[in-house]
Amino acid sequence: MTGERGPETAAARRVGVLGMGTHLPPGTRTNEEVARDAGVTAQWIGERTGVLTRHVAGPDEAASDLAAQAVRSAVEAAGIDIADVGFLVCATSTPDELGPSTACRIQALVGAHRAVALDVGAACSGWLFAAKVAYDWLRGADQDGYAVVVGVEAYSKFLDRSDRGTSVLFADGAAAAVLGPVDEPYGFEDFRLGSDGTQAGLVLIPGGGSRLPAAPATLAAGSHHIRMDGRSVSRFIVDVLPRLITEALDRAGLGVKDIARFVCHQPNPVLLRRLGGELGIPADRLVVVGDEVGNIGAASAAYALAAAAARDGLRPGDRVLLTVFGAGMTWGSALLTWSGARALMPVPTAVANSPVPNASERNLP
């Protein structure tokens, strides 16, 4: 992919996926291990969630370390040089620290010195929200360019292992895409995003921010762990996912039969398969990866899209309907006509941390 194209207006510029990459840390926790801490059985976890295993970052691994590996794979898959990336946006709920942005940490790790780097916070909806930011940035630029959109979570750092409502679901991982110019008919269209802050308390990490700064009392209360009202969140998903899918299809004048793959956020494989069946989506067109990785938050939808491309037969010209939903509460959808991009999903292996360049090497003019 060279990015060399004829002149066109920003409004006419089409933006799609040029390459994808994923990264899972090599450590895992099986249902048997999770069950012992949560006071349930492995069978209980499997029957209620469908999650079979989940990957866990090492004690010295942060979100940026996972994300950097996914970004490197995505850039390799796209066949571009990291120095040509002009925009890097990271979606995460588990940043390395409250500041600077995790995207800046990733930028330093991968050597994307000329990229504008920033974070987007929309919880499990984050990757699609971030993709919309990158999409608009690319379409508004003076010339064709490349953006990297990465979703990453290190949820294991924030789990109460005795809480069966969260420890059985949440896990660690990263997935990234290189976005750039594509020809007609490929690329994204019809982004629709939404939020309802009145439901922000349904799932959150209450401690560590400006409202409840870290203190002995917040540590004693477990306020730095994920807290979730599971029943309310489940009701939210049951309402929002069918609505997102049916409204997106109606706007486009399409039916279920016209979509090659339905790529959703992966909160719970059992619930996802049930809702897909109720909507009449054939099982082989609903991408489900939560059984093998759990809920990896902002990385979930991107990981599922990469899996559809790498091992599920996604072909150039196939229509993909992306749907996401998460804490906030937030939700979104987009249609994507697949361009035939490669997706690299390396087998998890231990990787030594890359050196971080010093400040004089960053953001060179």
CSV table of C-alpha atoms in Angstrom, one decimal:
chain,number,residue,atom,x,y,z
A,1,MET,CA,0.0,0.0,0.0
A,2,THR,CA,1.7,3.2,-1.1
A,3,GLY,CA,-1.1,5.8,-0.6
A,4,GLU,CA,-0.4,7.3,-4.0
A,5,ARG,CA,-3.8,8.1,-5.5
A,6,GLY,CA,-5.3,10.7,-7.8
A,7,PRO,CA,-6.7,14.0,-6.4
A,8,GLU,CA,-10.0,13.9,-4.6
A,9,THR,CA,-11.9,16.0,-2.1
A,10,ALA,CA,-11.9,15.1,1.5
A,11,ALA,CA,-15.6,14.3,1.3
A,12,ALA,CA,-15.0,11.8,-1.5
A,13,ARG,CA,-12.0,10.1,0.2
A,14,ARG,CA,-12.8,6.6,1.3
A,15,VAL,CA,-11.2,5.1,4.4
A,16,GLY,CA,-10.9,1.4,5.2
A,17,VAL,CA,-8.8,-1.2,6.9
A,18,LEU,CA,-5.4,-1.9,5.4
A,19,GLY,CA,-4.0,-4.3,7.9
A,20,MET,CA,-4.8,-5.8,11.4
A,21,GLY,CA,-2.8,-7.2,14.2
A,22,THR,CA,-3.5,-8.7,17.6
A,23,HIS,CA,-1.6,-9.6,20.8
A,24,LEU,CA,-2.5,-11.8,23.7
A,25,PRO,CA,-0.1,-12.1,26.7
A,26,PRO,CA,1.1,-15.7,27.1
A,27,GLY,CA,-0.2,-16.1,30.7
A,28,THR,CA,-3.6,-17.7,31.0
A,29,ARG,CA,-6.3,-18.5,33.6
A,30,THR,CA,-8.5,-21.4,33.0
A,31,ASN,CA,-12.1,-21.8,34.2
A,32,GLU,CA,-10.8,-24.2,36.9
A,33,GLU,CA,-8.4,-21.6,38.2
A,34,VAL,CA,-10.9,-18.8,38.1
A,35,ALA,CA,-13.6,-21.0,39.8
A,36,ARG,CA,-11.4,-21.7,42.8
A,37,ASP,CA,-11.0,-18.0,43.6
A,38,ALA,CA,-14.6,-17.0,42.7
A,39,GLY,CA,-16.3,-19.8,44.7
A,40,VAL,CA,-18.0,-21.4,41.7
A,41,THR,CA,-17.4,-24.3,39.5
A,42,ALA,CA,-15.8,-24.4,36.1
A,43,GLN,CA,-19.0,-25.9,34.8
A,44,TRP,CA,-21.0,-22.9,36.2
A,45,ILE,CA,-18.7,-20.5,34.3
A,46,GLY,CA,-18.9,-22.4,31.1
A,47,GLU,CA,-22.7,-22.7,31.1
A,48,ARG,CA,-23.4,-19.1,32.0
A,49,THR,CA,-20.7,-17.3,30.0
A,50,GLY,CA,-19.2,-19.6,27.4
A,51,VAL,CA,-15.7,-18.3,28.3
A,52,LEU,CA,-13.2,-21.2,28.4
A,53,THR,CA,-10.0,-19.3,29.1
A,54,ARG,CA,-8.6,-15.8,29.4
A,55,HIS,CA,-5.2,-14.3,28.9
A,56,VAL,CA,-3.4,-12.4,31.7
A,57,ALA,CA,-0.7,-9.8,31.5
A,58,GLY,CA,2.5,-10.4,33.5
A,59,PRO,CA,3.3,-8.3,36.6
A,60,ASP,CA,5.6,-6.0,34.6
A,61,GLU,CA,3.3,-5.7,31.5
A,62,ALA,CA,1.2,-2.6,31.1
A,63,ALA,CA,-1.5,-1.9,28.5
A,64,SER,CA,1.0,-0.1,26.3
A,65,ASP,CA,3.2,-3.1,26.1
A,66,LEU,CA,0.3,-5.3,24.9
A,67,ALA,CA,-0.9,-2.6,22.5
A,68,ALA,CA,2.6,-2.0,21.0
A,69,GLN,CA,2.8,-5.7,19.9
A,70,ALA,CA,-0.6,-5.5,18.2
A,71,VAL,CA,0.4,-2.2,16.5
A,72,ARG,CA,3.6,-3.8,15.1
A,73,SER,CA,1.6,-6.7,13.7
A,74,ALA,CA,-1.0,-4.4,12.1
A,75,VAL,CA,1.7,-2.2,10.5
A,76,GLU,CA,3.4,-5.3,9.1
A,77,ALA,CA,0.1,-6.7,7.8
A,78,ALA,CA,-0.6,-3.4,6.0
A,79,GLY,CA,2.9,-3.3,4.4
A,80,ILE,CA,3.7,0.2,5.5
A,81,ASP,CA,6.5,1.8,7.5
A,82,ILE,CA,5.8,2.8,11.0
A,83,ALA,CA,7.3,6.2,10.2
A,84,ASP,CA,4.5,6.8,7.8
A,85,VAL,CA,1.8,6.7,10.5
A,86,GLY,CA,0.4,10.2,11.0
A,87,PHE,CA,-2.2,9.4,13.7
A,88,LEU,CA,-2.2,6.9,16.5
A,89,VAL,CA,-5.3,6.6,18.7
A,90,CYS,CA,-5.7,4.2,21.6
A,91,ALA,CA,-8.9,3.0,23.2
A,92,THR,CA,-8.6,1.7,26.7
A,93,SER,CA,-10.2,1.7,30.2
A,94,THR,CA,-7.0,0.5,31.8
A,95,PRO,CA,-4.3,3.0,30.9
A,96,ASP,CA,-0.7,2.8,32.0
A,97,GLU,CA,-1.3,5.8,34.2
A,98,LEU,CA,-3.8,8.7,34.5
A,99,GLY,CA,-1.5,10.7,32.4
A,100,PRO,CA,0.1,11.0,29.8
A,101,SER,CA,-2.1,9.2,27.3
A,102,THR,CA,-1.3,5.5,26.8
A,103,ALA,CA,-1.2,6.3,23.1
A,104,CYS,CA,2.0,8.4,23.8
A,105,ARG,CA,3.5,5.4,25.5
A,106,ILE,CA,2.6,3.2,22.5
A,107,GLN,CA,4.0,5.8,20.1
A,108,ALA,CA,7.4,5.7,21.9
A,109,LEU,CA,7.5,1.9,22.0
A,110,VAL,CA,6.8,1.4,18.3
A,111,GLY,CA,8.8,4.4,17.0
A,112,ALA,CA,5.9,6.2,15.4
A,113,HIS,CA,7.6,9.5,16.0
A,114,ARG,CA,5.6,11.5,13.6
A,115,ALA,CA,2.2,10.4,14.7
A,116,VAL,CA,-0.2,12.5,16.6
A,117,ALA,CA,-1.1,10.3,19.6
A,118,LEU,CA,-4.1,10.4,21.8
A,119,ASP,CA,-6.5,8.2,23.8
A,120,VAL,CA,-10.3,7.7,23.5
A,121,GLY,CA,-12.2,6.5,26.5
A,122,ALA,CA,-15.5,4.8,25.7
A,123,ALA,CA,-14.9,1.5,27.6
A,124,CYS,CA,-15.9,-1.6,25.5
A,125,SER,CA,-17.1,0.6,22.7
A,126,GLY,CA,-13.8,2.3,22.5
A,127,TRP,CA,-12.2,0.8,19.4
A,128,LEU,CA,-15.1,1.9,17.2
A,129,PHE,CA,-15.3,5.3,18.7
A,130,ALA,CA,-11.5,5.6,18.1
A,131,ALA,CA,-11.9,4.4,14.5
A,132,LYS,CA,-14.4,7.2,13.9
A,133,VAL,CA,-11.9,9.7,15.2
A,134,ALA,CA,-9.2,8.3,12.9
A,135,TYR,CA,-11.7,8.1,10.0
A,136,ASP,CA,-12.6,11.8,10.3
A,137,TRP,CA,-8.9,12.8,10.8
A,138,LEU,CA,-7.9,10.9,7.6
A,139,ARG,CA,-10.8,12.3,5.5
A,140,GLY,CA,-10.1,15.8,6.7
A,141,ALA,CA,-6.3,15.7,5.9
A,142,ASP,CA,-4.8,17.5,3.0
A,143,GLN,CA,-3.5,14.3,1.5
A,144,ASP,CA,-3.8,10.6,1.9
A,145,GLY,CA,-2.2,9.1,5.0
A,146,TYR,CA,-2.3,6.3,7.6
A,147,ALA,CA,-3.8,6.0,11.1
A,148,VAL,CA,-3.4,3.3,13.6
A,149,VAL,CA,-6.4,2.5,15.9
A,150,VAL,CA,-5.6,0.1,18.8
A,151,GLY,CA,-7.9,-1.2,21.5
A,152,VAL,CA,-6.2,-2.7,24.6
A,153,GLU,CA,-7.1,-3.7,28.1
A,154,ALA,CA,-5.2,-5.0,31.1
A,155,TYR,CA,-8.3,-5.8,33.1
A,156,SER,CA,-6.5,-8.4,35.2
A,157,LYS,CA,-4.8,-5.6,37.1
A,158,PHE,CA,-8.2,-4.4,38.3
A,159,LEU,CA,-10.1,-7.6,39.1
A,160,ASP,CA,-11.3,-8.8,42.5
A,161,ARG,CA,-10.7,-12.5,41.9
A,162,SER,CA,-13.4,-13.4,44.4
A,163,ASP,CA,-16.1,-11.5,42.5
A,164,ARG,CA,-17.7,-14.0,40.2
A,165,GLY,CA,-19.6,-11.3,38.3
A,166,THR,CA,-16.4,-9.9,36.9
A,167,SER,CA,-13.5,-12.3,37.3
A,168,VAL,CA,-15.1,-15.0,35.1
A,169,LEU,CA,-15.5,-12.5,32.2
A,170,PHE,CA,-12.7,-9.9,31.9
A,171,ALA,CA,-9.3,-10.6,30.5
A,172,ASP,CA,-6.3,-8.9,28.8
A,173,GLY,CA,-5.4,-8.4,25.2
A,174,ALA,CA,-5.0,-5.9,22.3
A,175,ALA,CA,-6.0,-5.5,18.7
A,176,ALA,CA,-5.1,-2.9,16.2
A,177,ALA,CA,-5.9,-1.8,12.7
A,178,VAL,CA,-4.2,0.4,10.2
A,179,LEU,CA,-6.7,2.7,8.5
A,180,GLY,CA,-6.0,4.4,5.2
A,181,PRO,CA,-7.2,5.2,1.7
A,182,VAL,CA,-9.2,2.5,-0.2
A,183,ASP,CA,-11.0,2.4,-3.5
A,184,GLU,CA,-14.7,2.2,-4.1
A,185,PRO,CA,-16.6,0.3,-2.8
A,186,TYR,CA,-14.4,-0.6,0.1
A,187,GLY,CA,-14.2,1.1,3.5
A,188,PHE,CA,-16.3,2.4,6.4
A,189,GLU,CA,-19.7,4.1,6.2
A,190,ASP,CA,-22.6,5.0,8.4
A,191,PHE,CA,-20.9,5.3,11.8
A,192,ARG,CA,-23.5,5.8,14.5
A,193,LEU,CA,-22.4,6.4,18.1
A,194,GLY,CA,-24.3,7.0,21.3
A,195,SER,CA,-23.9,7.5,25.0
A,196,ASP,CA,-26.1,7.6,28.2
A,197,GLY,CA,-24.2,9.0,31.1
A,198,THR,CA,-27.2,8.5,33.5
A,199,GLN,CA,-26.1,4.8,33.5
A,200,ALA,CA,-22.4,5.4,34.2
A,201,GLY,CA,-22.6,3.6,37.5
A,202,LEU,CA,-23.6,0.2,36.1
A,203,VAL,CA,-20.0,-0.8,35.4
A,204,LEU,CA,-16.9,1.2,36.5
A,205,ILE,CA,-13.7,1.3,38.5
A,206,PRO,CA,-14.7,3.9,41.2
A,207,GLY,CA,-11.3,4.5,42.8
A,208,GLY,CA,-8.1,6.2,41.5
A,209,GLY,CA,-9.6,9.2,39.8
A,210,SER,CA,-10.2,12.7,40.9
A,211,ARG,CA,-13.5,11.8,42.7
A,212,LEU,CA,-11.9,9.0,44.8
A,213,PRO,CA,-8.1,9.5,44.7
A,214,ALA,CA,-6.0,6.6,45.9
A,215,ALA,CA,-5.9,6.4,49.6
A,216,PRO,CA,-5.8,3.8,52.4
A,217,ALA,CA,-9.6,4.0,52.6
A,218,THR,CA,-10.1,3.3,48.8
A,219,LEU,CA,-7.7,0.4,48.9
A,220,ALA,CA,-9.4,-1.1,51.9
A,221,ALA,CA,-12.8,-0.7,50.2
A,222,GLY,CA,-11.6,-2.4,47.0
A,223,SER,CA,-12.5,0.7,45.0
A,224,HIS,CA,-9.8,0.1,42.5
A,225,HIS,CA,-11.5,-3.1,41.2
A,226,ILE,CA,-14.0,-3.3,38.5
A,227,ARG,CA,-17.6,-3.2,39.8
A,228,MET,CA,-20.5,-4.2,37.7
A,229,ASP,CA,-24.3,-4.5,38.1
A,230,GLY,CA,-24.4,-7.7,36.0
A,231,ARG,CA,-28.2,-7.9,35.7
A,232,SER,CA,-28.6,-4.3,34.6
A,233,VAL,CA,-25.8,-4.6,32.1
A,234,SER,CA,-27.3,-7.7,30.7
A,235,ARG,CA,-30.6,-6.0,30.2
A,236,PHE,CA,-28.8,-3.1,28.5
A,237,ILE,CA,-27.2,-5.5,26.1
A,238,VAL,CA,-30.4,-7.3,25.3
A,239,ASP,CA,-32.0,-4.0,24.4
A,240,VAL,CA,-29.2,-2.2,22.6
A,241,LEU,CA,-27.6,-5.0,20.4
A,242,PRO,CA,-30.7,-6.0,18.5
A,243,ARG,CA,-31.6,-2.3,18.0
A,244,LEU,CA,-28.1,-1.5,16.7
A,245,ILE,CA,-28.3,-4.3,14.2
A,246,THR,CA,-31.8,-3.8,13.0
A,247,GLU,CA,-31.5,0.0,12.7
A,248,ALA,CA,-28.2,-0.2,10.8
A,249,LEU,CA,-29.7,-2.7,8.3
A,250,ASP,CA,-32.8,-0.6,7.8
A,251,ARG,CA,-30.7,2.6,7.1
A,252,ALA,CA,-28.7,0.7,4.5
A,253,GLY,CA,-31.6,-1.0,3.0
A,254,LEU,CA,-30.0,-4.4,3.7
A,255,GLY,CA,-31.1,-7.7,5.3
A,256,VAL,CA,-29.3,-10.2,7.4
A,257,LYS,CA,-28.5,-12.2,4.2
A,258,ASP,CA,-26.5,-9.2,2.9
A,259,ILE,CA,-24.0,-9.2,5.7
A,260,ALA,CA,-21.1,-11.6,5.5
A,261,ARG,CA,-20.0,-11.2,9.1
A,262,PHE,CA,-21.6,-9.7,12.2
A,263,VAL,CA,-18.7,-8.4,14.4
A,264,CYS,CA,-19.8,-7.4,17.9
A,265,HIS,CA,-18.3,-6.6,21.2
A,266,GLN,CA,-17.8,-9.9,23.0
A,267,PRO,CA,-19.2,-9.5,26.5
A,268,ASN,CA,-20.5,-13.1,27.0
A,269,PRO,CA,-20.5,-15.7,24.3
A,270,VAL,CA,-23.6,-17.5,25.6
A,271,LEU,CA,-25.6,-14.2,25.5
A,272,LEU,CA,-24.1,-13.2,22.2
A,273,ARG,CA,-25.1,-16.4,20.5
A,274,ARG,CA,-28.6,-16.3,22.0
A,275,LEU,CA,-29.2,-12.8,20.7
A,276,GLY,CA,-27.8,-13.6,17.3
A,277,GLY,CA,-30.1,-16.6,17.0
A,278,GLU,CA,-33.1,-14.5,17.9
A,279,LEU,CA,-32.2,-12.0,15.2
A,280,GLY,CA,-31.9,-14.8,12.6
A,281,ILE,CA,-28.2,-14.5,12.1
A,282,PRO,CA,-26.7,-17.8,11.0
A,283,ALA,CA,-24.1,-19.1,13.4
A,284,ASP,CA,-21.3,-19.1,10.8
A,285,ARG,CA,-21.8,-15.4,10.2
A,286,LEU,CA,-21.7,-14.3,13.8
A,287,VAL,CA,-18.1,-13.9,14.9
A,288,VAL,CA,-17.6,-15.2,18.4
A,289,VAL,CA,-14.2,-15.1,20.0
A,290,GLY,CA,-15.1,-14.5,23.6
A,291,ASP,CA,-14.9,-18.2,24.4
A,292,GLU,CA,-11.1,-18.1,23.7
A,293,VAL,CA,-10.2,-14.7,25.1
A,294,GLY,CA,-13.0,-13.5,27.4
A,295,ASN,CA,-14.1,-9.9,27.5
A,296,ILE,CA,-11.1,-7.8,26.4
A,297,GLY,CA,-13.1,-4.6,26.4
A,298,ALA,CA,-11.9,-2.0,23.9
A,299,ALA,CA,-10.0,-4.7,22.0
A,300,SER,CA,-12.9,-7.1,21.7
A,301,ALA,CA,-14.5,-6.0,18.4
A,302,ALA,CA,-11.2,-5.4,16.7
A,303,TYR,CA,-10.0,-8.8,17.8
A,304,ALA,CA,-13.1,-10.4,16.4
A,305,LEU,CA,-12.7,-8.5,13.1
A,306,ALA,CA,-9.1,-9.7,12.9
A,307,ALA,CA,-10.2,-13.3,13.5
A,308,ALA,CA,-12.9,-13.0,10.7
A,309,ALA,CA,-10.1,-11.9,8.3
A,310,ALA,CA,-7.4,-14.2,9.4
A,311,ARG,CA,-9.2,-17.5,9.9
A,312,ASP,CA,-12.9,-17.1,9.1
A,313,GLY,CA,-12.9,-16.5,5.3
A,314,LEU,CA,-13.6,-12.8,5.1
A,315,ARG,CA,-13.1,-11.8,1.4
A,316,PRO,CA,-12.7,-8.6,-0.5
A,317,GLY,CA,-16.1,-7.0,-1.0
A,318,ASP,CA,-17.7,-8.7,2.0
A,319,ARG,CA,-19.9,-6.5,4.1
A,320,VAL,CA,-19.3,-6.4,7.8
A,321,LEU,CA,-21.6,-4.9,10.4
A,322,LEU,CA,-19.7,-3.8,13.5
A,323,THR,CA,-21.6,-3.2,16.7
A,324,VAL,CA,-20.2,-2.2,20.1
A,325,PHE,CA,-21.6,-1.4,23.5
A,326,GLY,CA,-20.0,-0.7,26.9
A,327,ALA,CA,-19.7,1.2,30.1
A,328,GLY,CA,-20.8,4.8,30.2
A,329,MET,CA,-23.1,3.5,28.9
A,330,THR,CA,-21.9,3.7,25.3
A,331,TRP,CA,-22.8,2.1,22.0
A,332,GLY,CA,-22.1,2.3,18.3
A,333,SER,CA,-22.3,0.7,14.9
A,334,ALA,CA,-20.7,1.0,11.4
A,335,LEU,CA,-20.8,-0.8,8.1
A,336,LEU,CA,-17.5,-1.9,6.6
A,337,THR,CA,-16.9,-3.2,3.1
A,338,TRP,CA,-13.8,-5.4,3.5
A,339,SER,CA,-10.8,-4.5,1.3
A,340,GLY,CA,-9.0,-7.8,1.5
A,341,ALA,CA,-6.6,-6.6,4.2
A,342,ARG,CA,-4.3,-9.1,5.9
A,343,ALA,CA,-4.6,-9.8,9.6
A,344,LEU,CA,-1.8,-11.2,11.7
A,345,MET,CA,-2.6,-13.0,15.0
A,346,PRO,CA,0.6,-14.2,16.4
A,347,VAL,CA,0.6,-17.1,18.9
A,348,PRO,CA,1.1,-15.6,22.4
A,349,THR,CA,4.8,-15.8,23.4
A,350,ALA,CA,6.8,-13.9,26.0
A,351,VAL,CA,8.4,-10.8,24.5
A,352,ALA,CA,11.0,-8.6,26.2
A,353,ASN,CA,10.0,-4.9,26.6
A,354,SER,CA,11.3,-2.6,23.9
A,355,PRO,CA,13.4,0.4,25.0
A,356,VAL,CA,11.5,3.7,25.2
A,357,PRO,CA,13.2,6.4,23.1
A,358,ASN,CA,14.2,9.5,25.0
A,359,ALA,CA,12.3,12.7,24.5
A,360,SER,CA,14.8,14.2,22.0
A,361,GLU,CA,13.9,11.4,19.6
A,362,ARG,CA,10.1,11.9,19.7
A,363,ASN,CA,7.8,14.0,17.4
A,364,LEU,CA,10.6,14.9,15.1
A,365,PRO,CA,9.5,17.6,12.6
